[in-house]
Amino acid sequence: MNVDVVLHDAAPGYIFLLHSNGVVDDCSNDSVSDLRKLLTRRTLYLFNPDERNTQAIETSAFTVIATSPDEKHYSNFGKLPDVRVLFLFPWTRDEAHVALQALQPTRKPSAKQIATLNERFDEVGGSLRYLTYEQDKYDEVKLELTPP
């Protein structure tokens, strides 16, 4: 099976296999262990952890763990030889706008979505996760981040 990208979103339990011919398959979260045979050096493995300490699969694939700098999401990888942990800068406002469009490729972001993104960017900065949360989840995060 020729899989070029494996997108593993742990929180909702989604796993998508993106093939070079444009076909996208989905797998259940129960088949995570079966992914090992799909993950080769030529595969890009994108892992988005959940709020618990779910870890990415240890594999020879080029692995990107899209997380906050909370070590619980990548601690197993830090122990492996020749593994480097790199931290990226937060998104810029322009990058966040492009990402919002990419998250809904079949329609343009509404004026309300753009206004919400801009307001949140001013409040919490360039965390795409926070910028795109549902309102109730964002309100929780904002309370945690706002000093008393």
Tab-separated table of N, CA and C in Angstrom:
chain	number	residue	atom	x	y	z
A	1	MET	N	0.845	-1.176	0.000
A	1	MET	CA	0.000	0.000	0.000
A	1	MET	C	0.885	1.232	0.000
A	2	ASN	N	0.669	2.153	-0.926
A	2	ASN	CA	1.496	3.346	-1.033
A	2	ASN	C	0.836	4.501	-0.296
A	3	VAL	N	1.269	4.755	0.920
A	3	VAL	CA	0.736	5.843	1.738
A	3	VAL	C	1.833	6.875	1.896
A	4	ASP	N	1.534	8.111	1.520
A	4	ASP	CA	2.530	9.171	1.627
A	4	ASP	C	2.433	9.950	2.928
A	5	VAL	N	1.203	10.120	3.420
A	5	VAL	CA	0.990	10.875	4.650
A	5	VAL	C	-0.013	10.130	5.515
A	6	VAL	N	0.310	10.027	6.801
A	6	VAL	CA	-0.635	9.508	7.784
A	6	VAL	C	-0.926	10.654	8.734
A	7	LEU	N	-2.192	11.052	8.803
A	7	LEU	CA	-2.635	12.103	9.713
A	7	LEU	C	-3.372	11.420	10.859
A	8	HIS	N	-2.812	11.539	12.053
A	8	HIS	CA	-3.346	10.855	13.237
A	8	HIS	C	-3.768	11.919	14.244
A	9	ASP	N	-5.059	12.134	14.364
A	9	ASP	CA	-5.610	13.119	15.290
A	9	ASP	C	-6.183	12.357	16.477
A	10	ALA	N	-5.442	12.324	17.580
A	10	ALA	CA	-5.778	11.450	18.705
A	10	ALA	C	-7.050	11.855	19.433
A	11	ALA	N	-7.308	13.148	19.558
A	11	ALA	CA	-8.454	13.580	20.371
A	11	ALA	C	-9.784	13.024	19.867
A	12	PRO	N	-10.130	13.246	18.606
A	12	PRO	CA	-11.385	12.643	18.149
A	12	PRO	C	-11.207	11.204	17.685
A	13	GLY	N	-9.968	10.751	17.611
A	13	GLY	CA	-9.712	9.372	17.213
A	13	GLY	C	-9.704	9.159	15.713
A	14	TYR	N	-9.308	10.161	14.952
A	14	TYR	CA	-9.282	10.040	13.497
A	14	TYR	C	-7.893	9.660	13.006
A	15	ILE	N	-7.864	8.802	12.016
A	15	ILE	CA	-6.628	8.486	11.313
A	15	ILE	C	-6.958	8.508	9.820
A	16	PHE	N	-6.246	9.346	9.089
A	16	PHE	CA	-6.448	9.440	7.649
A	16	PHE	C	-5.171	9.025	6.934
A	17	LEU	N	-5.328	8.248	5.882
A	17	LEU	CA	-4.206	7.832	5.041
A	17	LEU	C	-4.321	8.591	3.727
A	18	LEU	N	-3.336	9.411	3.421
A	18	LEU	CA	-3.336	10.201	2.198
A	18	LEU	C	-2.372	9.550	1.218
A	19	HIS	N	-2.905	9.092	0.092
A	19	HIS	CA	-2.118	8.389	-0.914
A	19	HIS	C	-1.645	9.360	-1.992
A	20	SER	N	-0.549	9.017	-2.653
A	20	SER	CA	0.019	9.886	-3.681
A	20	SER	C	-0.914	10.074	-4.870
A	21	ASN	N	-1.864	9.172	-5.070
A	21	ASN	CA	-2.800	9.305	-6.188
A	21	ASN	C	-4.011	10.166	-5.833
A	22	GLY	N	-4.006	10.783	-4.631
A	22	GLY	CA	-5.093	11.659	-4.232
A	22	GLY	C	-6.186	10.991	-3.426
A	23	VAL	N	-6.131	9.688	-3.282
A	23	VAL	CA	-7.147	8.958	-2.517
A	23	VAL	C	-6.866	9.139	-1.022
A	24	VAL	N	-7.935	9.364	-0.264
A	24	VAL	CA	-7.830	9.483	1.189
A	24	VAL	C	-8.695	8.395	1.815
A	25	ASP	N	-8.089	7.584	2.670
A	25	ASP	CA	-8.814	6.549	3.406
A	25	ASP	C	-8.819	6.931	4.876
A	26	ASP	N	-9.829	6.474	5.586
A	26	ASP	CA	-9.834	6.687	7.024
A	26	ASP	C	-9.773	5.344	7.728
A	27	CYS	N	-9.205	5.362	8.915
A	27	CYS	CA	-9.062	4.155	9.731
A	27	CYS	C	-9.631	4.463	11.105
A	28	SER	N	-10.000	3.444	11.800
A	28	SER	CA	-10.455	3.650	13.170
A	28	SER	C	-9.238	3.783	14.073
A	29	ASN	N	-9.429	4.406	15.194
A	29	ASN	CA	-8.343	4.557	16.157
A	29	ASN	C	-7.902	3.201	16.699
A	30	ASP	N	-8.758	2.189	16.563
A	30	ASP	CA	-8.409	0.841	17.027
A	30	ASP	C	-7.290	0.225	16.197
A	31	SER	N	-7.081	0.743	14.986
A	31	SER	CA	-6.090	0.152	14.091
A	31	SER	C	-4.740	0.863	14.154
A	32	VAL	N	-4.500	1.631	15.220
A	32	VAL	CA	-3.231	2.351	15.351
A	32	VAL	C	-2.057	1.391	15.256
A	33	SER	N	-2.151	0.254	15.894
A	33	SER	CA	-1.032	-0.690	15.859
A	33	SER	C	-0.786	-1.209	14.446
A	34	ASP	N	-1.815	-1.270	13.621
A	34	ASP	CA	-1.649	-1.707	12.231
A	34	ASP	C	-0.927	-0.676	11.381
A	35	LEU	N	-0.846	0.557	11.864
A	35	LEU	CA	-0.194	1.615	11.088
A	35	LEU	C	1.306	1.406	10.963
A	36	ARG	N	1.905	0.710	11.908
A	36	ARG	CA	3.359	0.544	11.877
A	36	ARG	C	3.850	0.055	10.523
A	37	LYS	N	3.111	-0.848	9.900
A	37	LYS	CA	3.557	-1.378	8.613
A	37	LYS	C	3.397	-0.355	7.479
A	38	LEU	N	2.573	0.684	7.696
A	38	LEU	CA	2.398	1.723	6.676
A	38	LEU	C	3.447	2.820	6.788
A	39	LEU	N	4.017	2.962	7.978
A	39	LEU	CA	4.926	4.070	8.241
A	39	LEU	C	6.359	3.677	7.884
A	40	THR	N	6.812	4.147	6.739
A	40	THR	CA	8.177	3.886	6.291
A	40	THR	C	8.951	5.196	6.277
A	41	ARG	N	10.220	5.125	5.943
A	41	ARG	CA	11.047	6.339	5.878
A	41	ARG	C	10.499	7.359	4.877
A	42	ARG	N	9.746	6.894	3.903
A	42	ARG	CA	9.202	7.797	2.872
A	42	ARG	C	7.842	8.379	3.262
A	43	THR	N	7.349	8.020	4.437
A	43	THR	CA	6.034	8.473	4.880
A	43	THR	C	6.172	9.654	5.836
A	44	LEU	N	5.292	10.628	5.685
A	44	LEU	CA	5.194	11.725	6.639
A	44	LEU	C	4.090	11.360	7.626
A	45	TYR	N	4.424	11.314	8.896
A	45	TYR	CA	3.468	10.954	9.946
A	45	TYR	C	3.182	12.196	10.772
A	46	LEU	N	1.965	12.726	10.655
A	46	LEU	CA	1.553	13.914	11.392
A	46	LEU	C	0.674	13.482	12.563
A	47	PHE	N	1.096	13.803	13.761
A	47	PHE	CA	0.379	13.387	14.960
A	47	PHE	C	-0.076	14.601	15.754
A	48	ASN	N	-1.371	14.667	16.011
A	48	ASN	CA	-1.949	15.713	16.847
A	48	ASN	C	-2.463	15.043	18.116
A	49	PRO	N	-1.785	15.251	19.261
A	49	PRO	CA	-2.163	14.535	20.473
A	49	PRO	C	-3.458	15.054	21.077
A	50	ASP	N	-3.976	14.290	22.035
A	50	ASP	CA	-5.151	14.706	22.779
A	50	ASP	C	-4.692	15.395	24.069
A	51	GLU	N	-5.620	15.653	24.960
A	51	GLU	CA	-5.284	16.334	26.217
A	51	GLU	C	-4.621	15.397	27.231
A	52	ARG	N	-4.741	14.096	27.002
A	52	ARG	CA	-4.092	13.140	27.905
A	52	ARG	C	-2.624	12.997	27.475
A	53	ASN	N	-2.017	11.903	27.768
A	53	ASN	CA	-0.605	11.714	27.413
A	53	ASN	C	-0.442	10.715	26.266
A	54	THR	N	-1.391	10.682	25.336
A	54	THR	CA	-1.287	9.802	24.179
A	54	THR	C	-0.027	10.146	23.402
A	55	GLN	N	0.709	9.131	23.021
A	55	GLN	CA	1.970	9.323	22.311
A	55	GLN	C	1.828	8.912	20.852
A	56	ALA	N	2.666	9.501	20.027
A	56	ALA	CA	2.743	9.093	18.626
A	56	ALA	C	3.361	7.700	18.556
A	57	ILE	N	3.130	7.027	17.451
A	57	ILE	CA	3.712	5.703	17.230
A	57	ILE	C	5.208	5.870	16.950
A	58	GLU	N	6.024	5.065	17.583
A	58	GLU	CA	7.463	5.081	17.296
A	58	GLU	C	7.677	4.351	15.980
A	59	THR	N	8.256	5.051	15.020
A	59	THR	CA	8.378	4.533	13.668
A	59	THR	C	9.556	5.179	12.958
A	60	SER	N	9.934	4.635	11.815
A	60	SER	CA	11.018	5.229	11.032
A	60	SER	C	10.516	6.349	10.124
A	61	ALA	N	9.206	6.592	10.097
A	61	ALA	CA	8.651	7.670	9.271
A	61	ALA	C	9.119	9.023	9.794
A	62	PHE	N	9.136	10.021	8.908
A	62	PHE	CA	9.412	11.387	9.334
A	62	PHE	C	8.196	11.818	10.144
A	63	THR	N	8.388	12.070	11.428
A	63	THR	CA	7.280	12.300	12.353
A	63	THR	C	7.234	13.740	12.808
A	64	VAL	N	6.052	14.335	12.705
A	64	VAL	CA	5.814	15.677	13.229
A	64	VAL	C	4.721	15.557	14.283
A	65	ILE	N	5.050	15.969	15.512
A	65	ILE	CA	4.076	15.950	16.597
A	65	ILE	C	3.633	17.398	16.803
A	66	ALA	N	2.409	17.680	16.402
A	66	ALA	CA	1.874	19.043	16.468
A	66	ALA	C	1.252	19.261	17.836
A	67	THR	N	2.026	19.813	18.744
A	67	THR	CA	1.565	19.958	20.121
A	67	THR	C	2.134	21.210	20.761
A	68	SER	N	1.593	21.533	21.893
A	68	SER	CA	2.208	22.548	22.740
A	68	SER	C	3.506	21.956	23.265
A	69	PRO	N	4.359	22.770	23.854
A	69	PRO	CA	5.623	22.209	24.357
A	69	PRO	C	5.468	21.427	25.662
A	70	ASP	N	4.414	20.660	25.761
A	70	ASP	CA	4.173	19.830	26.934
A	70	ASP	C	4.809	18.465	26.690
A	71	GLU	N	5.812	18.146	27.479
A	71	GLU	CA	6.620	16.951	27.247
A	71	GLU	C	5.820	15.648	27.279
A	72	LYS	N	4.660	15.640	27.904
A	72	LYS	CA	3.884	14.403	27.983
A	72	LYS	C	3.486	13.895	26.593
A	73	HIS	N	3.497	14.780	25.587
A	73	HIS	CA	3.088	14.391	24.240
A	73	HIS	C	4.227	13.800	23.398
A	74	TYR	N	5.465	14.009	23.826
A	74	TYR	CA	6.582	13.517	23.023
A	74	TYR	C	7.706	12.898	23.852
A	75	SER	N	7.454	12.624	25.124
A	75	SER	CA	8.518	12.150	26.013
A	75	SER	C	9.159	10.853	25.536
A	76	ASN	N	8.386	9.950	24.948
A	76	ASN	CA	8.973	8.696	24.454
A	76	ASN	C	9.981	8.957	23.346
A	77	PHE	N	9.725	9.947	22.515
A	77	PHE	CA	10.623	10.243	21.400
A	77	PHE	C	11.913	10.888	21.870
A	78	GLY	N	11.846	11.676	22.925
A	78	GLY	CA	13.039	12.336	23.436
A	78	GLY	C	14.095	11.377	23.932
A	79	LYS	N	13.703	10.143	24.203
A	79	LYS	CA	14.640	9.135	24.709
A	79	LYS	C	15.328	8.364	23.586
A	80	LEU	N	14.850	8.512	22.364
A	80	LEU	CA	15.405	7.761	21.240
A	80	LEU	C	16.699	8.401	20.740
A	81	PRO	N	17.628	7.590	20.259
A	81	PRO	CA	18.870	8.169	19.724
A	81	PRO	C	18.592	8.926	18.424
A	82	ASP	N	19.355	9.969	18.197
A	82	ASP	CA	19.289	10.759	16.966
A	82	ASP	C	17.947	11.435	16.728
A	83	VAL	N	17.196	11.669	17.786
A	83	VAL	CA	15.922	12.394	17.664
A	83	VAL	C	16.141	13.802	18.189
A	84	ARG	N	15.679	14.773	17.409
A	84	ARG	CA	15.790	16.168	17.827
A	84	ARG	C	14.395	16.729	18.042
A	85	VAL	N	14.235	17.431	19.129
A	85	VAL	CA	12.980	18.121	19.411
A	85	VAL	C	13.178	19.581	19.023
A	86	LEU	N	12.347	20.060	18.117
A	86	LEU	CA	12.419	21.448	17.667
A	86	LEU	C	11.113	22.143	17.999
A	87	PHE	N	11.208	23.351	18.473
A	87	PHE	CA	10.018	24.145	18.769
A	87	PHE	C	9.887	25.225	17.709
A	88	LEU	N	8.699	25.388	17.191
A	88	LEU	CA	8.440	26.371	16.153
A	88	LEU	C	7.829	27.624	16.768
A	89	PHE	N	8.021	28.728	16.085
A	89	PHE	CA	7.417	29.980	16.535
A	89	PHE	C	5.902	29.913	16.384
A	90	PRO	N	5.169	30.686	17.174
A	90	PRO	CA	3.717	30.751	16.986
A	90	PRO	C	3.389	31.273	15.580
A	91	TRP	N	2.180	31.034	15.144
A	91	TRP	CA	1.742	31.487	13.835
A	91	TRP	C	1.614	33.010	13.823
A	92	THR	N	1.878	33.611	12.661
A	92	THR	CA	1.597	35.033	12.494
A	92	THR	C	0.114	35.194	12.177
A	93	ARG	N	-0.367	36.399	12.273
A	93	ARG	CA	-1.778	36.652	11.949
A	93	ARG	C	-2.081	36.244	10.501
A	94	ASP	N	-1.186	36.599	9.577
A	94	ASP	CA	-1.398	36.236	8.168
A	94	ASP	C	-1.416	34.722	7.981
A	95	GLU	N	-0.499	34.007	8.645
A	95	GLU	CA	-0.482	32.544	8.551
A	95	GLU	C	-1.757	31.941	9.123
A	96	ALA	N	-2.261	32.522	10.201
A	96	ALA	CA	-3.501	32.026	10.806
A	96	ALA	C	-4.676	32.203	9.846
A	97	HIS	N	-4.695	33.315	9.119
A	97	HIS	CA	-5.766	33.534	8.129
A	97	HIS	C	-5.685	32.495	7.011
A	98	VAL	N	-4.486	32.218	6.544
A	98	VAL	CA	-4.309	31.209	5.485
A	98	VAL	C	-4.716	29.832	6.008
A	99	ALA	N	-4.350	29.525	7.244
A	99	ALA	CA	-4.712	28.230	7.827
A	99	ALA	C	-6.229	28.096	7.980
A	100	LEU	N	-6.893	29.174	8.387
A	100	LEU	CA	-8.353	29.138	8.516
A	100	LEU	C	-8.992	28.799	7.179
A	101	GLN	N	-8.476	29.392	6.100
A	101	GLN	CA	-8.999	29.081	4.771
A	101	GLN	C	-8.709	27.624	4.406
A	102	ALA	N	-7.526	27.130	4.748
A	102	ALA	CA	-7.158	25.749	4.418
A	102	ALA	C	-8.017	24.739	5.180
A	103	LEU	N	-8.480	25.107	6.372
A	103	LEU	CA	-9.308	24.208	7.172
A	103	LEU	C	-10.720	24.055	6.615
A	104	GLN	N	-11.100	24.950	5.727
A	104	GLN	CA	-12.416	24.861	5.083
A	104	GLN	C	-12.253	25.228	3.611
A	105	PRO	N	-11.596	24.362	2.843
A	105	PRO	CA	-11.199	24.700	1.477
A	105	PRO	C	-12.343	24.936	0.500
A	106	THR	N	-13.544	24.514	0.809
A	106	THR	CA	-14.643	24.658	-0.151
A	106	THR	C	-15.429	25.952	0.020
A	107	ARG	N	-15.117	26.725	1.062
A	107	ARG	CA	-15.819	28.004	1.237
A	107	ARG	C	-14.889	29.021	1.885
A	108	LYS	N	-15.153	30.285	1.621
A	108	LYS	CA	-14.353	31.352	2.218
A	108	LYS	C	-14.767	31.545	3.675
A	109	PRO	N	-13.818	31.914	4.524
A	109	PRO	CA	-14.188	32.222	5.911
A	109	PRO	C	-15.165	33.402	5.934
A	110	SER	N	-16.137	33.315	6.810
A	110	SER	CA	-17.127	34.394	6.926
A	110	SER	C	-16.494	35.596	7.639
A	111	ALA	N	-17.167	36.721	7.535
A	111	ALA	CA	-16.697	37.927	8.223
A	111	ALA	C	-16.641	37.689	9.728
A	112	LYS	N	-17.605	36.918	10.248
A	112	LYS	CA	-17.621	36.600	11.680
A	112	LYS	C	-16.423	35.737	12.061
A	113	GLN	N	-16.090	34.738	11.238
A	113	GLN	CA	-14.931	33.886	11.526
A	113	GLN	C	-13.638	34.706	11.520
A	114	ILE	N	-13.509	35.598	10.568
A	114	ILE	CA	-12.301	36.430	10.474
A	114	ILE	C	-12.214	37.367	11.679
A	115	ALA	N	-13.340	37.979	12.046
A	115	ALA	CA	-13.351	38.873	13.207
A	115	ALA	C	-13.002	38.104	14.484
A	116	THR	N	-13.552	36.903	14.627
A	116	THR	CA	-13.256	36.078	15.800
A	116	THR	C	-11.773	35.721	15.847
A	117	LEU	N	-11.219	35.300	14.710
A	117	LEU	CA	-9.798	34.962	14.656
A	117	LEU	C	-8.952	36.166	15.052
A	118	ASN	N	-9.259	37.343	14.514
A	118	ASN	CA	-8.480	38.549	14.830
A	118	ASN	C	-8.584	38.916	16.304
A	119	GLU	N	-9.786	38.820	16.865
A	119	GLU	CA	-9.972	39.139	18.279
A	119	GLU	C	-9.192	38.166	19.156
A	120	ARG	N	-9.285	36.905	18.841
A	120	ARG	CA	-8.557	35.900	19.621
A	120	ARG	C	-7.051	36.070	19.466
A	121	PHE	N	-6.604	36.394	18.261
A	121	PHE	CA	-5.170	36.595	18.037
A	121	PHE	C	-4.662	37.706	18.957
A	122	ASP	N	-5.449	38.777	19.077
A	122	ASP	CA	-5.059	39.878	19.970
A	122	ASP	C	-5.054	39.439	21.432
A	123	GLU	N	-5.884	38.468	21.783
A	123	GLU	CA	-5.985	38.024	23.174
A	123	GLU	C	-4.956	36.965	23.544
A	124	VAL	N	-4.735	35.982	22.665
A	124	VAL	CA	-3.885	34.849	23.044
A	124	VAL	C	-2.695	34.620	22.113
A	125	GLY	N	-2.590	35.377	21.051
A	125	GLY	CA	-1.450	35.222	20.156
A	125	GLY	C	-1.665	34.159	19.102
A	126	GLY	N	-0.562	33.610	18.590
A	126	GLY	CA	-0.583	32.769	17.414
A	126	GLY	C	-0.687	31.274	17.628
A	127	SER	N	-1.470	30.835	18.591
A	127	SER	CA	-1.717	29.400	18.769
A	127	SER	C	-2.913	29.026	17.905
A	128	LEU	N	-2.661	28.336	16.806
A	128	LEU	CA	-3.747	27.987	15.889
A	128	LEU	C	-4.807	27.143	16.593
A	129	ARG	N	-4.380	26.326	17.505
A	129	ARG	CA	-5.323	25.492	18.261
A	129	ARG	C	-6.317	26.385	18.995
A	130	TYR	N	-5.824	27.385	19.716
A	130	TYR	CA	-6.713	28.287	20.450
A	130	TYR	C	-7.559	29.130	19.493
A	131	LEU	N	-6.968	29.551	18.402
A	131	LEU	CA	-7.672	30.422	17.466
A	131	LEU	C	-8.854	29.731	16.794
A	132	THR	N	-8.812	28.408	16.715
A	132	THR	CA	-9.868	27.676	16.003
A	132	THR	C	-10.753	26.834	16.922
A	133	TYR	N	-10.552	26.932	18.229
A	133	TYR	CA	-11.414	26.206	19.168
A	133	TYR	C	-12.869	26.639	19.019
A	134	GLU	N	-13.783	25.732	19.379
A	134	GLU	CA	-15.186	26.105	19.540
A	134	GLU	C	-15.260	27.120	20.683
A	135	GLN	N	-16.285	27.944	20.691
A	135	GLN	CA	-16.364	29.059	21.634
A	135	GLN	C	-16.279	28.610	23.099
A	136	ASP	N	-16.983	27.550	23.475
A	136	ASP	CA	-16.962	27.124	24.878
A	136	ASP	C	-15.573	26.669	25.314
A	137	LYS	N	-14.869	25.944	24.447
A	137	LYS	CA	-13.511	25.495	24.765
A	137	LYS	C	-12.559	26.691	24.832
A	138	TYR	N	-12.737	27.641	23.911
A	138	TYR	CA	-11.897	28.844	23.925
A	138	TYR	C	-12.102	29.632	25.219
A	139	ASP	N	-13.343	29.749	25.663
A	139	ASP	CA	-13.629	30.476	26.904
A	139	ASP	C	-12.905	29.839	28.084
A	140	GLU	N	-12.851	28.507	28.133
A	140	GLU	CA	-12.126	27.809	29.203
A	140	GLU	C	-10.641	28.144	29.159
A	141	VAL	N	-10.070	28.066	27.961
A	141	VAL	CA	-8.636	28.339	27.797
A	141	VAL	C	-8.323	29.786	28.160
A	142	LYS	N	-9.172	30.691	27.718
A	142	LYS	CA	-8.934	32.112	27.997
A	142	LYS	C	-8.928	32.367	29.502
A	143	LEU	N	-9.826	31.714	30.234
A	143	LEU	CA	-9.840	31.864	31.694
A	143	LEU	C	-8.530	31.382	32.314
A	144	GLU	N	-8.008	30.277	31.789
A	144	GLU	CA	-6.746	29.728	32.298
A	144	GLU	C	-5.573	30.660	32.002
A	145	LEU	N	-5.622	31.339	30.867
A	145	LEU	CA	-4.509	32.179	30.438
A	145	LEU	C	-4.571	33.614	30.974
A	146	THR	N	-5.736	34.017	31.428
A	146	THR	CA	-5.911	35.382	31.896
A	146	THR	C	-5.527	35.486	33.358
A	147	PRO	N	-4.590	36.394	33.687
A	147	PRO	CA	-4.211	36.543	35.098
A	147	PRO	C	-5.390	37.091	35.910
A	148	PRO	N	-5.468	36.697	37.192
A	148	PRO	CA	-6.583	37.152	38.038
A	148	PRO	C	-6.537	38.637	38.309
